[in-house]
């Protein structure tokens, strides 16, 4: 189970990074298109870009007590931090319906300079988040290949190794993102077989095993309901993702601009 969990986590992080690359590419493409619409008299738009809860979690570990600070960061992220996500989701659906683009910038209108600023912000946020999520794999690879006395990040050997490793990782992620025009379908499948189990199923089951003797019957029932419900959701999402892949693969074109 350790190896299964490890594999699912790394696959999940890799697909997240591919998603950030696609988002960054969409921001650049939309900015270029908007600049050409400016010469042709067309309108432009606005976008909201959000970062993840990982940053406040990392910052919380800077000083003691680490656990208490971490919990404060998580409480903030899942209350005030989540509010803008829901606001944009519901207002966007109310304004544009289910046919809206996954990249909101393609739908709304506004001043060109605002759209340019929003696209640049989305691009920078994607690049920064990409490096944040890829750090887990790269740090593991770095530590496994470096001697303890060589762990200083400023030595020439380490600088070269980290540059090569990070550059190769981003190059492979970018190639895969551009190669498959329906990579989003694979990301849906990844979410079904890794994000759901890791976030909802594994966490509840681990809590049940660790706290079994201290939980009441009602608490145990609640956690088992979570395990079963999200297990069914994971199965349904996986079936839907496989169907999407099957349908979209019939019109497959390598490096398609869609």
XYZ file of C-alpha atoms in Angstrom, residues 10-253:
244
model
C 3.505 11.021 -8.100
C 1.120 10.404 -11.002
C -1.274 12.945 -9.522
C 1.443 15.571 -9.119
C 2.698 14.973 -12.657
C -0.764 15.432 -14.160
C -1.309 18.557 -12.062
C 1.888 19.980 -13.535
C 0.676 19.146 -17.053
C -2.514 21.017 -16.217
C -0.512 24.059 -15.148
C 1.418 23.950 -18.436
C -1.852 23.841 -20.393
C -3.202 26.758 -18.352
C -0.043 28.756 -18.972
C -0.264 28.000 -22.692
C -3.922 29.052 -22.744
C -3.011 32.324 -21.043
C -0.276 33.065 -23.603
C -2.499 32.062 -26.515
C -5.403 34.131 -25.241
C -3.109 37.143 -24.733
C -1.766 36.834 -28.286
C -5.264 36.446 -29.714
C -6.540 39.399 -27.705
C -3.686 41.536 -28.993
C -4.690 40.599 -32.623
C -8.569 41.223 -31.732
C -7.202 44.858 -30.502
C -6.025 45.467 -34.110
C -9.269 44.153 -35.505
C -11.599 45.931 -33.126
C -12.717 42.882 -31.124
C -13.252 42.872 -27.373
C -11.225 41.331 -24.578
C -11.954 39.996 -21.075
C -11.132 39.266 -17.453
C -9.954 36.185 -15.563
C -9.430 35.175 -11.966
C -6.448 32.981 -11.124
C -5.987 31.300 -7.743
C -3.091 29.688 -6.011
C -3.267 26.547 -3.938
C -3.356 25.931 -0.216
C 0.200 24.650 -0.421
C 1.777 28.089 0.025
C 0.181 28.937 3.386
C 0.949 25.380 4.502
C 4.631 25.799 3.627
C 4.809 29.202 5.303
C 3.206 27.748 8.428
C 6.207 25.451 8.943
C 8.670 28.329 9.203
C 8.236 28.784 12.940
C 7.084 26.780 15.930
C 4.588 25.371 16.796
C 4.465 23.839 13.342
C 1.301 21.732 13.747
C -0.717 24.563 15.285
C 0.375 26.991 12.579
C -0.373 24.409 9.904
C -3.903 23.936 11.209
C -4.478 27.701 11.181
C -3.314 27.825 7.556
C -5.625 24.968 6.591
C -8.614 26.527 8.354
C -7.951 29.784 6.502
C -7.543 28.060 3.149
C -10.726 25.999 3.390
C -12.890 28.932 4.525
C -11.824 32.362 3.280
C -9.444 30.861 0.723
C -12.139 28.713 -0.886
C -14.737 31.498 -1.050
C -13.435 33.152 -4.283
C -13.419 29.775 -6.034
C -17.110 29.263 -5.337
C -17.939 32.875 -6.202
C -16.321 32.628 -9.643
C -17.810 29.172 -10.244
C -21.407 30.114 -9.503
C -21.307 33.622 -10.963
C -19.576 32.290 -14.079
C -22.221 29.608 -14.523
C -24.988 32.166 -13.924
C -23.514 34.546 -16.503
C -22.435 32.131 -19.238
C -24.092 28.797 -18.571
C -22.577 25.355 -19.036
C -21.099 26.243 -22.445
C -18.482 28.559 -20.964
C -14.839 27.873 -21.771
C -12.702 26.155 -19.152
C -10.485 29.229 -19.383
C -12.823 32.041 -18.339
C -10.817 34.636 -20.238
C -12.235 33.333 -23.509
C -15.772 34.353 -22.579
C -15.919 37.656 -20.745
C -15.275 41.141 -22.109
C -13.422 44.167 -20.788
C -10.514 46.550 -21.406
C -7.537 45.115 -23.275
C -5.019 46.190 -20.630
C -6.983 44.344 -17.939
C -7.057 41.185 -20.040
C -3.324 41.440 -20.703
C -2.613 41.862 -16.980
C -4.889 38.935 -16.079
C -3.318 36.667 -18.702
C 0.190 37.520 -17.514
C -0.888 36.886 -13.905
C -2.401 33.513 -14.865
C 0.780 32.579 -16.723
C 3.065 33.516 -13.819
C 0.816 31.769 -11.303
C 0.884 28.618 -13.410
C 4.676 28.643 -13.735
C 5.173 29.237 -9.996
C 2.648 26.539 -9.048
C 4.295 24.151 -11.518
C 7.613 24.505 -9.714
C 5.912 24.206 -6.317
C 4.260 20.889 -7.175
C 7.267 19.483 -9.038
C 9.517 20.219 -6.051
C 8.362 17.034 -4.317
C 9.649 14.750 -7.073
C 12.770 16.780 -7.715
C 13.812 16.941 -4.056
C 13.374 13.183 -3.743
C 15.461 12.617 -6.870
C 18.108 15.084 -5.691
C 18.520 13.524 -2.240
C 18.700 9.987 -3.669
C 21.510 10.934 -6.050
C 23.601 13.212 -3.839
C 25.989 12.336 -1.051
C 25.184 13.907 2.362
C 28.249 16.134 2.157
C 27.085 17.360 -1.259
C 23.596 18.423 -0.198
C 24.439 22.123 -0.248
C 22.289 23.554 -3.077
C 24.990 25.988 -4.201
C 27.707 23.538 -5.249
C 28.361 23.338 -8.995
C 27.464 19.643 -9.134
C 24.133 20.232 -7.432
C 23.306 23.258 -9.544
C 23.959 21.314 -12.740
C 22.030 18.273 -11.516
C 19.015 20.309 -10.408
C 18.978 22.361 -13.611
C 19.133 19.221 -15.763
C 16.539 17.369 -13.691
C 14.072 20.253 -13.545
C 14.583 21.136 -17.204
C 14.046 17.523 -18.292
C 10.957 17.191 -16.116
C 9.361 20.332 -17.530
C 10.354 19.360 -21.089
C 8.664 15.945 -20.773
C 5.572 17.496 -19.140
C 5.309 20.125 -21.874
C 5.772 17.564 -24.667
C 3.045 15.331 -23.245
C 0.708 18.294 -22.711
C 1.146 19.414 -26.326
C 1.124 15.895 -27.781
C -2.309 14.847 -26.561
C -5.096 17.286 -27.521
C -7.472 15.608 -25.079
C -5.082 15.383 -22.131
C -7.903 16.690 -19.949
C -9.602 13.311 -20.342
C -6.528 11.575 -18.950
C -6.416 14.119 -16.137
C -10.013 13.194 -15.318
C -9.000 9.525 -15.203
C -6.032 10.387 -12.995
C -8.318 12.294 -10.653
C -10.691 9.339 -10.484
C -8.031 6.742 -9.656
C -5.712 8.889 -7.518
C -7.209 12.165 -6.252
C -10.453 10.645 -4.979
C -8.796 7.672 -3.247
C -5.928 9.691 -1.758
C -8.025 12.638 -0.587
C -11.203 10.998 0.637
C -10.902 7.213 0.827
C -7.370 6.705 2.171
C -7.605 9.578 4.666
C -10.846 8.273 6.198
C -9.584 4.689 6.303
C -6.281 5.676 7.927
C -8.179 7.662 10.556
C -10.400 4.660 11.241
C -7.393 2.369 11.698
C -5.437 4.818 13.857
C -8.331 5.942 16.077
C -10.497 2.830 16.021
C -10.666 2.288 19.789
C -11.428 5.955 20.492
C -14.261 6.430 17.999
C -17.940 6.026 18.759
C -20.211 3.889 16.609
C -21.633 7.018 14.965
C -18.148 8.331 14.131
C -17.112 4.988 12.674
C -20.299 4.879 10.578
C -19.616 8.394 9.285
C -16.103 7.533 8.121
C -17.201 4.264 6.532
C -19.965 6.142 4.697
C -17.297 8.487 3.344
C -15.156 5.556 2.227
C -18.074 3.851 0.444
C -19.566 7.008 -1.084
C -16.313 8.343 -2.484
C -15.363 4.851 -3.598
C -18.505 4.791 -5.762
C -17.786 8.347 -6.955
C -14.265 7.316 -7.908
C -15.595 4.340 -9.875
C -18.198 6.462 -11.674
C -15.620 9.139 -12.520
C -13.206 6.521 -13.860
C -15.897 5.022 -16.122
C -16.829 8.486 -17.411
C -13.167 9.352 -18.062
C -12.564 6.110 -19.986
C -15.634 6.860 -22.107
C -14.349 10.380 -22.837
C -10.966 8.999 -23.862
C -12.647 6.442 -26.121
C -14.847 9.072 -27.799
C -12.141 11.712 -28.226
C -9.511 9.255 -29.444
C -11.593 8.589 -32.581
C -10.670 12.064 -33.835
C -7.108 11.994 -32.509
C -4.570 14.340 -34.104
